[in-house]
């Protein structure tokens, strides 16, 4: 059985982070292993306010050593939390000559609109992007990595993707989703030569918690199974679109995507 690593935070509510990654790996017939970087809790008495509890870098390294002693076919990153952990991730990629590296450059918790730790973005740009098989930013994360400005059009997406590719990433997929003023939910894939638009009908739902993690994890799972990067992205787009389409209400604050939707309902 193919194996995948997720180096990311834990979402106590179960919709995003390593919980989303493991559900996605399982749905795609890949065995998932986890190295936790942080634990995120939500305050039910304060409008679901996110509280982040970092895990010491030495403990993160011990988890990675456990997983890498087994061996993996692909890996992804999510919320990393500190420059030390980003440096550790880069070191392990090099030491173990890891392939199929998916960098999901998580910079903020859902509902936030500014980078929590700008130094982490700098470290991701310098240390992880150049080691990435593919980088999977949303619109905000993409222009932060590229050091441009807010993305408003498809042409902006193309310029930003090209800049991220110049940083060393082999491939880039910018998740435009419903963030652009277009008729479709639009993502942009770039392999250094060709721009490919991935378009789906926009879904009228707010139950999309964990969509970004799920998309990156689906790419990771498909890469672990030997799929080409382009085909992994296309398969992940189908997977996450179904997951969003069948998202559901968890409580008055959040609704997660349905990770098994593609196989159960489509």
Short mmCIF file of C-alpha atoms in Angstrom, two decimals, residues 134-139 142 151 153-158 161 172-180 182-190 194-202 211-212 214-216 219 232-242 244:
data_model
loop_
_atom_site.label_atom_id
_atom_site.label_comp_id
_atom_site.label_asym_id
_atom_site.label_seq_id
_atom_site.Cartn_x
_atom_site.Cartn_y
_atom_site.Cartn_z
CA UNK A 134 3.84 21.42 -6.39
CA UNK A 135 2.74 24.41 -4.31
CA UNK A 136 -1.00 24.82 -3.63
CA UNK A 137 -1.71 28.37 -2.38
CA UNK A 138 -5.05 30.11 -2.31
CA UNK A 139 -5.27 33.64 -3.74
CA UNK A 142 -0.14 33.06 -3.62
CA UNK A 151 -5.07 38.80 -7.23
CA UNK A 153 -8.09 38.52 -12.44
CA UNK A 154 -6.97 35.37 -14.23
CA UNK A 155 -4.08 37.36 -15.70
CA UNK A 156 -3.01 38.23 -12.15
CA UNK A 157 -3.12 34.54 -11.32
CA UNK A 158 -0.88 33.72 -14.26
CA UNK A 161 2.00 31.50 -10.64
CA UNK A 172 1.97 25.61 -9.06
CA UNK A 173 -1.78 25.40 -8.58
CA UNK A 174 -3.43 28.61 -7.38
CA UNK A 175 -6.82 27.96 -5.80
CA UNK A 176 -9.02 30.79 -7.01
CA UNK A 177 -12.22 29.04 -6.02
CA UNK A 178 -15.02 31.58 -5.75
CA UNK A 179 -12.62 34.41 -4.93
CA UNK A 180 -12.51 35.84 -8.47
CA UNK A 182 -15.89 35.07 -12.67
CA UNK A 183 -18.84 32.84 -13.55
CA UNK A 184 -16.92 29.72 -12.55
CA UNK A 185 -14.93 28.50 -9.55
CA UNK A 186 -11.50 28.88 -11.12
CA UNK A 187 -8.12 27.40 -10.26
CA UNK A 188 -4.94 27.81 -12.31
CA UNK A 189 -2.31 25.12 -12.89
CA UNK A 190 1.17 26.00 -14.18
CA UNK A 194 1.55 25.83 -19.91
CA UNK A 195 -1.26 27.52 -18.00
CA UNK A 196 -4.35 25.36 -17.51
CA UNK A 197 -7.59 26.72 -16.09
CA UNK A 198 -9.62 24.33 -13.96
CA UNK A 199 -13.20 25.58 -13.92
CA UNK A 200 -16.31 24.27 -12.21
CA UNK A 201 -19.72 25.78 -11.56
CA UNK A 202 -19.73 27.85 -8.38
CA UNK A 211 -11.46 22.40 1.35
CA UNK A 212 -7.88 23.62 0.89
CA UNK A 214 -8.51 18.28 1.29
CA UNK A 215 -7.47 19.43 -2.18
CA UNK A 216 -3.75 19.34 -1.34
CA UNK A 219 -3.03 15.68 -4.87
CA UNK A 232 -3.16 14.31 -9.73
CA UNK A 233 -4.39 17.91 -9.78
CA UNK A 234 -7.31 17.08 -12.09
CA UNK A 235 -8.34 14.14 -9.90
CA UNK A 236 -8.05 16.29 -6.77
CA UNK A 237 -10.26 18.95 -8.33
CA UNK A 238 -13.00 16.37 -8.91
CA UNK A 239 -12.57 15.04 -5.37
CA UNK A 240 -12.77 18.40 -3.61
CA UNK A 241 -15.60 19.69 -5.79
CA UNK A 242 -17.74 16.73 -4.73
CA UNK A 244 -17.74 20.90 -1.19
#
